[in-house]
Coordinates of C-alpha atoms in Angstrom, one line a residue:
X1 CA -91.1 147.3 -137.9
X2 CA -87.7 145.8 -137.1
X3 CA -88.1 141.7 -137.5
X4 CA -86.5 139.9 -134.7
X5 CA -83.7 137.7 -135.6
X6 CA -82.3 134.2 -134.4
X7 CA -85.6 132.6 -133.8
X8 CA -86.5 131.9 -137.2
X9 CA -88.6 128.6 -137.3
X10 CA -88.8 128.5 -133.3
X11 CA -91.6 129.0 -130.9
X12 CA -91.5 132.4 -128.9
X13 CA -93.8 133.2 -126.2
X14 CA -94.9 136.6 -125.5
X15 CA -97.2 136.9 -122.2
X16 CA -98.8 140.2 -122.1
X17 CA -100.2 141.6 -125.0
X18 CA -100.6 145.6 -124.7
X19 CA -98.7 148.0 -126.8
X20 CA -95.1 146.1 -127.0
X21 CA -96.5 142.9 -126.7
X22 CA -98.6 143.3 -130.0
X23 CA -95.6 144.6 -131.5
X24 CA -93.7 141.8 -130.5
X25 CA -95.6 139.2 -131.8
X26 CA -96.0 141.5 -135.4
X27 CA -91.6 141.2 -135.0
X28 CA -91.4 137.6 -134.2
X29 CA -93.4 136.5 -137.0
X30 CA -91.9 139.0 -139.5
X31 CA -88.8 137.5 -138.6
X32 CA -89.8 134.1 -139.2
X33 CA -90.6 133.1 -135.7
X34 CA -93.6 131.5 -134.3
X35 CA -95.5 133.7 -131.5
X36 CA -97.2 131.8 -129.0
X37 CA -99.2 134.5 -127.2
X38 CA -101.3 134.9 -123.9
X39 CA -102.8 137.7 -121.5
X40 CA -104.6 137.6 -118.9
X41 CA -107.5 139.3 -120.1
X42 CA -110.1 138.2 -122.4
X43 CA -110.0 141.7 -124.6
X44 CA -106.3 141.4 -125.2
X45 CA -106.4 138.0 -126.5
X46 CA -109.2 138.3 -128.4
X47 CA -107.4 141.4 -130.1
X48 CA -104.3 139.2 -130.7
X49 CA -106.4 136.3 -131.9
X50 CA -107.9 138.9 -135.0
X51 CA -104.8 139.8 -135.7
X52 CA -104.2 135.7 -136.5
X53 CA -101.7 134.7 -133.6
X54 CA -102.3 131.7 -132.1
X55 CA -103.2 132.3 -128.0
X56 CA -101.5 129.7 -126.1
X57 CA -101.7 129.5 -122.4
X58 CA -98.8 130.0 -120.7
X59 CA -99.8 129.5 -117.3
X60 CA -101.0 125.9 -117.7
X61 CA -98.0 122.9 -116.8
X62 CA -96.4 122.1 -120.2
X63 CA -96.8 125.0 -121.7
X64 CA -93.0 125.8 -122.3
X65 CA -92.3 122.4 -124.5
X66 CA -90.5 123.2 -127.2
X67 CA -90.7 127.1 -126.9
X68 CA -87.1 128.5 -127.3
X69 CA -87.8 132.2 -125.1
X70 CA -90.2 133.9 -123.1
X71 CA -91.1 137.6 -123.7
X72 CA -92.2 139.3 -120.6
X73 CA -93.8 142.9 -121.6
X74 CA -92.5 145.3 -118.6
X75 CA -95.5 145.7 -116.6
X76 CA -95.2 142.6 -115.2
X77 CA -93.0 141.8 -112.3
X78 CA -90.8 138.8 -112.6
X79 CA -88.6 139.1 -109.0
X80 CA -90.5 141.7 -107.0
X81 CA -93.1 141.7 -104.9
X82 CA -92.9 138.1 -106.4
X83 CA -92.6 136.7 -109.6
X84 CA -95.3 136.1 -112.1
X85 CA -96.4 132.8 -112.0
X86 CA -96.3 132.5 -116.0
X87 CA -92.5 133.6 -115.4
X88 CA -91.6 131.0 -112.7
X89 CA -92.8 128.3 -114.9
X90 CA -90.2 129.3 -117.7
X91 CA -87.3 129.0 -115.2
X92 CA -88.9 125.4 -113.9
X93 CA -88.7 124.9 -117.6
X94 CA -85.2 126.4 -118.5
X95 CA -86.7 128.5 -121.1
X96 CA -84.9 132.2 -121.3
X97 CA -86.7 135.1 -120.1
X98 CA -86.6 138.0 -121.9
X99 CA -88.1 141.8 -123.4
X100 CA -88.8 143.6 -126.5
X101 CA -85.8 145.5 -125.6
X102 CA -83.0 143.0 -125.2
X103 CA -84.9 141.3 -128.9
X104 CA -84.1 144.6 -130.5
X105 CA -80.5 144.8 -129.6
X106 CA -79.9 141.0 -130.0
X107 CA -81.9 141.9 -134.1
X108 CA -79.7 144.6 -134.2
X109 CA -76.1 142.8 -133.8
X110 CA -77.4 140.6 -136.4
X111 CA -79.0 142.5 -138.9
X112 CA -77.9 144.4 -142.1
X113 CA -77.4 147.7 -140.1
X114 CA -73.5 147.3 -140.8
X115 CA -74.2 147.3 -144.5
X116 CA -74.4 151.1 -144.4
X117 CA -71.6 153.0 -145.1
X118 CA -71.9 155.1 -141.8
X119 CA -74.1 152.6 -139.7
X120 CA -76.8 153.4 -137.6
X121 CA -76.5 154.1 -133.7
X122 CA -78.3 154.1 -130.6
X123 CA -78.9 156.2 -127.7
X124 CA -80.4 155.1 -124.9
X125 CA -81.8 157.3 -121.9
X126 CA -82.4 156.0 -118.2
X127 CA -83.1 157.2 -114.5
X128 CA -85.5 158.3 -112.1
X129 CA -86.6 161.7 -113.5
X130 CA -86.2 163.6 -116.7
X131 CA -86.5 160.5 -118.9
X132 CA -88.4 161.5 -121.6
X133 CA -87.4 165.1 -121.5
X134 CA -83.7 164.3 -122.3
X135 CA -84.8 161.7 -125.1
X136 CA -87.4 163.8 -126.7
X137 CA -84.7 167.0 -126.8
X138 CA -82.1 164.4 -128.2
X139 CA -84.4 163.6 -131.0
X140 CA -85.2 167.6 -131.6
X141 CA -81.3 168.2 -131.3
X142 CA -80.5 165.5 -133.7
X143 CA -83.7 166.6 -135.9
X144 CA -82.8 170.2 -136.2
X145 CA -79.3 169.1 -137.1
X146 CA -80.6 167.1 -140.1
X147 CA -79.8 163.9 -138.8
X148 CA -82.3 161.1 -139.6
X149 CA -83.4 160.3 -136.2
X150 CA -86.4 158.2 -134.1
X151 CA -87.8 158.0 -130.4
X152 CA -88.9 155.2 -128.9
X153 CA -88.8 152.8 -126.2
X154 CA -90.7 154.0 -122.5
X155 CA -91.8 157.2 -125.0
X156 CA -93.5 157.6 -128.5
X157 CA -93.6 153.8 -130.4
X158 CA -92.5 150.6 -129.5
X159 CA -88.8 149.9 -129.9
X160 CA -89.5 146.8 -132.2
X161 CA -92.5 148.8 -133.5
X162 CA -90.1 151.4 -135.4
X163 CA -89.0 151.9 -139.2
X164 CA -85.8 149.9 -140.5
X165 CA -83.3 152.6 -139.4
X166 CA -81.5 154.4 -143.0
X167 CA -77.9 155.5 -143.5
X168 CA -76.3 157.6 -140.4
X169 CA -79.8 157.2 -138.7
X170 CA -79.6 157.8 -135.0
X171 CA -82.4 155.8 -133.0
X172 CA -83.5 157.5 -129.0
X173 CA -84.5 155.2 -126.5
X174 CA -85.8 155.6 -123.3
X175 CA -85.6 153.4 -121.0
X176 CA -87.4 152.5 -117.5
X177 CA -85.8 150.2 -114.5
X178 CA -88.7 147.7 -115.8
X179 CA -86.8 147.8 -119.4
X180 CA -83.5 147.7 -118.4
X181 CA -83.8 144.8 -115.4
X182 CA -84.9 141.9 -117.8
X183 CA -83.1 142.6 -121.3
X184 CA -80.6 140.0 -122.3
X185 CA -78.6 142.3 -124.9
X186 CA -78.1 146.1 -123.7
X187 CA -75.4 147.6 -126.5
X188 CA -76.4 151.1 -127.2
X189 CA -73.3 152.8 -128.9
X190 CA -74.8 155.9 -125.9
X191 CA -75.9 155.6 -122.9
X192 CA -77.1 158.2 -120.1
X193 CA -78.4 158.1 -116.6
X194 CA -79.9 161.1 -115.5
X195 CA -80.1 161.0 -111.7
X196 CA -81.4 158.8 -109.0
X197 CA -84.7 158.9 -106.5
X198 CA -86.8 156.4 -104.7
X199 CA -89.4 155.5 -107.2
X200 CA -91.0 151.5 -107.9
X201 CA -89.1 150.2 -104.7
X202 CA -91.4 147.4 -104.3
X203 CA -91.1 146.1 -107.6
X204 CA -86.5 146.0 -107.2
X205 CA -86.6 144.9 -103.7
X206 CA -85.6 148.4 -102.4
X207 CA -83.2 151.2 -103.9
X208 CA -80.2 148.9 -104.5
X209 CA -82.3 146.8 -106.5
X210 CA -83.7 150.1 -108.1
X211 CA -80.0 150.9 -109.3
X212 CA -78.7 147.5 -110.1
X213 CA -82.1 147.5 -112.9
X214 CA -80.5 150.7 -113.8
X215 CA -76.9 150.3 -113.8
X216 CA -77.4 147.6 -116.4
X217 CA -77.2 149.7 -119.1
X218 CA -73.8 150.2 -118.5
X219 CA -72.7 147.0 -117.9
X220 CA -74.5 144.5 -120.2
X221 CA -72.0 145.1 -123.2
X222 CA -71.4 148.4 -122.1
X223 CA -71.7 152.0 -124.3
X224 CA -68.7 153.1 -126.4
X225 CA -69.9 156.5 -124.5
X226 CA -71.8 157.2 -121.1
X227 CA -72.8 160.1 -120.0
X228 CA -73.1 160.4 -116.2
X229 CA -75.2 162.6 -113.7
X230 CA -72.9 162.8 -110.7
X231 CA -75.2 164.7 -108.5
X232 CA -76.4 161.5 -106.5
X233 CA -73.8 158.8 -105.3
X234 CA -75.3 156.5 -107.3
X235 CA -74.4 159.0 -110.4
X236 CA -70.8 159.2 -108.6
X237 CA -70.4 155.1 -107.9
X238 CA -71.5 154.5 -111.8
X239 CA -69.2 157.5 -113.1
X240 CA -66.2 156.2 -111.4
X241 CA -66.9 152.7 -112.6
X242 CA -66.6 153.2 -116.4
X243 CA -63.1 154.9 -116.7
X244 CA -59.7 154.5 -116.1
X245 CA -59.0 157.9 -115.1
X246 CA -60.1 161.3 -115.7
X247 CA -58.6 161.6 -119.2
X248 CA -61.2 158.7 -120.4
X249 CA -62.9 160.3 -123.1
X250 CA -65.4 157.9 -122.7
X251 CA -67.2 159.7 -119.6
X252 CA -68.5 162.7 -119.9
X253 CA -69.6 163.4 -116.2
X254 CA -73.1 166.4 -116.0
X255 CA -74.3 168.3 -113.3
X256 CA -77.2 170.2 -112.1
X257 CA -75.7 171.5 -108.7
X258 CA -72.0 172.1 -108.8
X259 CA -69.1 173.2 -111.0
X260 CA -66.8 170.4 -112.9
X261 CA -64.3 171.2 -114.3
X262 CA -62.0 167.2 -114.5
X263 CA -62.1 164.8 -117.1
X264 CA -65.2 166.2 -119.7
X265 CA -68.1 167.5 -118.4
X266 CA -70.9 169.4 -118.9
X267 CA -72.4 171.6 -116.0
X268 CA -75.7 174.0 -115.3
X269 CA -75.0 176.9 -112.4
X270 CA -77.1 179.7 -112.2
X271 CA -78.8 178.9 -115.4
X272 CA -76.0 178.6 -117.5
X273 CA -74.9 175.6 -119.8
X274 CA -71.0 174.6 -119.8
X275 CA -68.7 172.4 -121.1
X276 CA -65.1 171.6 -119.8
X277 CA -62.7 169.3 -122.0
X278 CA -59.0 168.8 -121.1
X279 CA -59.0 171.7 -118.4
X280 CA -60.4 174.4 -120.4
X281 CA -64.3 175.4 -120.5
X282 CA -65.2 175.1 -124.2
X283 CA -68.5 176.7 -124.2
X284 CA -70.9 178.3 -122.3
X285 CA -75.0 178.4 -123.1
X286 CA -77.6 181.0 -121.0
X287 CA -80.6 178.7 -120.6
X288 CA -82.7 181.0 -118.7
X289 CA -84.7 182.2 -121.3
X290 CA -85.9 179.2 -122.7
X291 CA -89.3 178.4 -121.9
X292 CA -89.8 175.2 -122.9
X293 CA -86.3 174.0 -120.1
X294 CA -87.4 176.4 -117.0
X295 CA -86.2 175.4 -113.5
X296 CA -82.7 173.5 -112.5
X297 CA -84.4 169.8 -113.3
X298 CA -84.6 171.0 -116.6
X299 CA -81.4 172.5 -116.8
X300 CA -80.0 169.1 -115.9
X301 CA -82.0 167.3 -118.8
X302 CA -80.4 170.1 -121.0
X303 CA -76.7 169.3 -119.4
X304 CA -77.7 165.2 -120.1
X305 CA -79.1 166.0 -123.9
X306 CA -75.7 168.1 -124.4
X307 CA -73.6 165.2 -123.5
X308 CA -75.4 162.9 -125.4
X309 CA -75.0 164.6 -128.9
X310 CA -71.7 166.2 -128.0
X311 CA -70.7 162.1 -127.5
X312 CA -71.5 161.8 -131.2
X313 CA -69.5 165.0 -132.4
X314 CA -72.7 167.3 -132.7
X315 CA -71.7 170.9 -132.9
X316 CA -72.1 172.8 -129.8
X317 CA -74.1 176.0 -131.6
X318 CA -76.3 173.4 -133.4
X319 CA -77.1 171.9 -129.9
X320 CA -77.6 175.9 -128.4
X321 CA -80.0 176.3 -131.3
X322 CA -82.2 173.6 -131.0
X323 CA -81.9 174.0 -127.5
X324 CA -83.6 177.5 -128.0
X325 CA -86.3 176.4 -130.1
X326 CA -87.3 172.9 -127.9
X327 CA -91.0 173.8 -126.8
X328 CA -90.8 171.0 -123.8
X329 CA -93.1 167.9 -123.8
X330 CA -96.9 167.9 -122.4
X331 CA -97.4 167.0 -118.7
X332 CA -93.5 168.2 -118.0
X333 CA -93.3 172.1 -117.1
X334 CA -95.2 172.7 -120.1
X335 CA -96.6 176.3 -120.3
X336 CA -100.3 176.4 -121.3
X337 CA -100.6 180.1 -121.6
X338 CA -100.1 183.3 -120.0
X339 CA -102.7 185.9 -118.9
X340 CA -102.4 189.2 -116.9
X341 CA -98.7 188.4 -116.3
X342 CA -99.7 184.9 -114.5
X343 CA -98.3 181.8 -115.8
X344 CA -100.0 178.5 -116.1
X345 CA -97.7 175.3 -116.0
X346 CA -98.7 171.8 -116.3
X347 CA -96.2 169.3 -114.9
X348 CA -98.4 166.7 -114.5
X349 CA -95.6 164.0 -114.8
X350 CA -94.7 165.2 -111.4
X351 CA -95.9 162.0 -109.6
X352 CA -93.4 161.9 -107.0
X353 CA -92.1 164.2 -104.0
X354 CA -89.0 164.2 -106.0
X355 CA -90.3 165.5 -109.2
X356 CA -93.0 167.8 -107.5
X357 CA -89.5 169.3 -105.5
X358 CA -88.2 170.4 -108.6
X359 CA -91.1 171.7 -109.8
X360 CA -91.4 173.8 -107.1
X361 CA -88.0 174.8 -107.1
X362 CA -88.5 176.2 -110.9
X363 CA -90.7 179.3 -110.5
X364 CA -90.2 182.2 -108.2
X365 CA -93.9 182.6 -106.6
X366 CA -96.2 179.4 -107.1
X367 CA -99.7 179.0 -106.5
X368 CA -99.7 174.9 -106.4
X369 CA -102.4 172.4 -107.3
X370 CA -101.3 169.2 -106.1
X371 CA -103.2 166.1 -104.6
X372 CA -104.2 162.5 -106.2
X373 CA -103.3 159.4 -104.5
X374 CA -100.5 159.9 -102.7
X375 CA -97.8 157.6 -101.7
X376 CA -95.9 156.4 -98.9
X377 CA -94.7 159.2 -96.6
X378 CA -96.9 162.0 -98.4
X379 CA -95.7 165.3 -99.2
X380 CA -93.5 165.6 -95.9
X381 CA -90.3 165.9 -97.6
X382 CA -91.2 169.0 -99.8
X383 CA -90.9 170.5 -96.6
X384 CA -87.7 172.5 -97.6
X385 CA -88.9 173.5 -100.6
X386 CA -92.0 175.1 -100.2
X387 CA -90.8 178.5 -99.2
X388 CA -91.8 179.8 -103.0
X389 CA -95.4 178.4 -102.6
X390 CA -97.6 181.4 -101.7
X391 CA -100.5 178.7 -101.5
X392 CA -101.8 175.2 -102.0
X393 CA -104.9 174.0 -103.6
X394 CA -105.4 170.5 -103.0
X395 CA -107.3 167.8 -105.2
X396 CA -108.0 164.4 -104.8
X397 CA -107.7 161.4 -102.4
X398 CA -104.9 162.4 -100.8
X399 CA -106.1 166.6 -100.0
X400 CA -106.4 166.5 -96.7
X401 CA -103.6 164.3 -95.9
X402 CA -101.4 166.8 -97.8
X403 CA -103.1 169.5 -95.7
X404 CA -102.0 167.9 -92.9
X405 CA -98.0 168.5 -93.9
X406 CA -98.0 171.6 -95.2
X407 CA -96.8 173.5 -91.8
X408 CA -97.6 177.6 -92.4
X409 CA -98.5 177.3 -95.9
X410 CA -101.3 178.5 -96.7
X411 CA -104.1 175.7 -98.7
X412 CA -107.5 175.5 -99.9
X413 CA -109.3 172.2 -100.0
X414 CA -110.7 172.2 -103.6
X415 CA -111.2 168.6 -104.5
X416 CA -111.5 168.7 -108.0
X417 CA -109.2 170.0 -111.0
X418 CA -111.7 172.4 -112.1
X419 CA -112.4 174.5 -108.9
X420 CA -108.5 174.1 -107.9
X421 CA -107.8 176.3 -111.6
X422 CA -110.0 178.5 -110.8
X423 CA -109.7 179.6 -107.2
X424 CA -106.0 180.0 -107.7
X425 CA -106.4 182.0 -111.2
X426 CA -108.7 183.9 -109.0
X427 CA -105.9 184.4 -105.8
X428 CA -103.0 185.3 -108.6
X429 CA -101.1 188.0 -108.6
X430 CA -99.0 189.3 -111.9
X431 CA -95.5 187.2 -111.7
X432 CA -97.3 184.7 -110.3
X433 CA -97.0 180.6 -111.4
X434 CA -99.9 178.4 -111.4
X435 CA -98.4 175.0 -111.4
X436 CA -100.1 172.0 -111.4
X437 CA -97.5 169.5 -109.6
X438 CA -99.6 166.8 -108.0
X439 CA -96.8 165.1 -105.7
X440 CA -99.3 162.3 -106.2
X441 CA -100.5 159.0 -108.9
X442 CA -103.6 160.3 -110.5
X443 CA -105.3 157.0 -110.5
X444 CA -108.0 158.4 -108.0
X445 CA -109.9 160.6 -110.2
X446 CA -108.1 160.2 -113.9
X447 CA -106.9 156.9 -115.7
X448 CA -103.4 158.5 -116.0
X449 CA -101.2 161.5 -115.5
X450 CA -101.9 162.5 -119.3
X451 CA -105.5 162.8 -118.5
X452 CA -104.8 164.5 -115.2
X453 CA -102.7 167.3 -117.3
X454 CA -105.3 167.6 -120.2
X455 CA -107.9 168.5 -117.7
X456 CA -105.9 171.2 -116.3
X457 CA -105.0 172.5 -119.9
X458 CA -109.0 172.7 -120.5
X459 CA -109.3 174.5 -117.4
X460 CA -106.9 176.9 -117.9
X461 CA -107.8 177.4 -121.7
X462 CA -111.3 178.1 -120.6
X463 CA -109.8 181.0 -118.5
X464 CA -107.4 182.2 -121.2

């Protein structure tokens, strides 16, 4: 674990006590702090209190005296809709308000990391889509280049729950708006923002609130490298924000959609990969054959993982190589199997009309499972992009409301994962895609997308 520093001897409270909240607590007190923890339920306190931390209650008057922080783990909302009670008693207090995340980077600046003779770095990952794609293909890139390397943060472990980082390691982080809005200390030496949708608007007060969480990355400290998806304003604002011209090596601008070649970038057009340095292209990459990065979303987390380890003077054919042998992550266009020349893709991640778009805009002829609980405004603005969809088979809360949208496609009400997988096995034609993108929060029928996914897998495994 990494021990937090600067508290030693204090008082720390940590209010929620899941995943990062344990690990937390194990930080605080490795570091010599006292951790004063609470939850709101009665499991996760009792799993804390076997663990020996003392459970204080931190929504009782009082119950900031003589504590010197507050950490908030990020499922709980401290602005929008409102703020958690447990949090506005903190500010009555004057205590600071904080998260594993900005604890690690505040450790870091004052731990041994500069002992090494080529110090440890940090990457960090953040925007609406492709989050954990672009970190988990950072950490194969950097892997298959030999370079000590872990992933953490909104993906795999913890951020204060990883392994004292050795000589030249290279820690991945990805990070959500919920990470990014409360940290106190954002200094990666990295930083990239993929792209920007409309996604947790009610917890940031709306999309400027949404980008503000975001755009702190770049602006708490700031990276000594950012690299910038420009194919949103947002991307564009940010982008134009960090440099002093287009000769700023510090920017290195990507795209999914159109050709640049100012400044250094890193661009994906008709499925292939280039970079353009000082008014030249440098190198080109044919992604189209990789099955683990299919469709332009992926092409874009390609362009964003490029940048990234081209920012820390990574070889362009060891970043082609790995590239090539990246076998995607479950839930995210991952291909279970193949079977008379029909393709079956879970992309059960897709929990949004934006991510289900680009789903849908990845395979030539789709026979699409979607449905859950949907959210506000349905499916209605897939509209453009159904033209590949020869037909829907719809699951969930949502089905018939999703019928309702689809104009001249064609549908099946099928309810249930099982009977969707196999009436559209049964409808598929060679070069056909079945493709589970749900467009929808699974929390109607499955605890989470993961579960959602691994019960198509079984489905479709049971066919193969």
């Amino acid at each position: 674990m990494i021990p937090v520093l600067g508290y030693e001897g204090q008082k720390v409270a940590v209010l929620g006590l899941g995943r990062s909240g344990l690990a937390t607590a194990r930080s605080l007190k490795e570091g010599g702090a006292q951790a004063l923890c609470w939850d709101d339920s009665v499991e996760a306190r009792d799993a804390a209190h076997a663990e020996g931390f003392e459970i204080h209650d931190l929504s009782k008057q009082g119950a900031f005296e003589g504590v010197a922080c507050l950490v908030v783990s990020p499922g709980i909302p401290h602005l929008y809709p409102e703020p958690n009670k447990v949090i506005a008693l903190a500010w009555d207090a004057g205590v600071p308000v904080d998260n594993d995340i900005g604890l690690f980077f505040r450790s870091l600046g004052q731990g041994d990391w500069m002992e090494h003779d080529t110090p440890p770095r940090v990457i960090a990952v953040t925007g609406s889509n492709g989050k954990s794609t672009t970190s988990a293909l950072i950490h194969h890139i950097l892997t298959e280049n030999g370079t000590p390397s872990q992933l953490a943060g909104n993906i795999g472990r913890g951020v204060l729950d990883i392994e004292p980082p050795v000589e030249g390691e290279v820690i991945v982080l990805e990070l959500s708006s919920y990470q990014t809005d409360l940290a106190r200390a954002l200094t990666p030496d990295v930083a990239v923002f993929t792209n920007l949708s409309p996604d947790h608007l009610d917890r940031h007060g709306g999309m400027g609130g949404y980008f503000a969480a975001k755009r702190r990355l770049f602006a708490e400290g700031g990276p000594d490298r950012a690299v910038i998806g420009v194919d949103e304003v947002e991307g564009q604002y940010l982008a134009n924000q960090l440099v002093e011209g287009l000769g700023d090596a510090r920017l290195i601008r990507i795209s999914a959609e159109r050709k640049l070649t100012t400044g250094w970038s890193v661009f994906a057009r008709k499925g292939f990969l280039s970079e353009w340095r000082k008014g030249r292209q440098t190198t080109s990459i044919d992604l189209r054959a990789i099955d683990g990065l299919p469709g332009a979303h992926n092409h874009q987390n390609a362009c964003a993982a490029y940048g990234a380890c081209r920012a820390i003077n990574i070889a362009p054919k060891t970043i082609e190589l790995a590239l090539v042998s990246f076998k995607g992550l479950p839930h995210r266009s991952q291909l279970i199997g193949e079977k008379d020349g029909v393709k079956f893709v879970n992309d059960s991640k897709a929990t949004n009309v934006d991510a289900a778009a680009k789903a849908l805009q990845a395979f030539p002829r789709i026979r699409w499972i979607a449905g859950g609980m949907g959210k506000d405004g349905g499916i209605a603005d897939l509209a453009p992009h159904l033209g590949a969809v020869a037909k829907a088979y719809l699951i969930g809360f949502s089905a018939r409301d999703f019928a309702l949208q689809l104009g001249d496609t064609p549908y099946e009400i099928c309810e249930t994962m099982d009977v969707a997988v196999a009436r559209a096995a049964a409808d598929a034609q060679a070069g056909d895609t079945v493709l589970l993108a749900p467009a929808a929060a699974s929390f109607d029928q499955y605890p989470n997308f993961e579960r959602r996914g691994d019960d198509f897998a079984q489905a479709v495994e049971a066919l193969l």
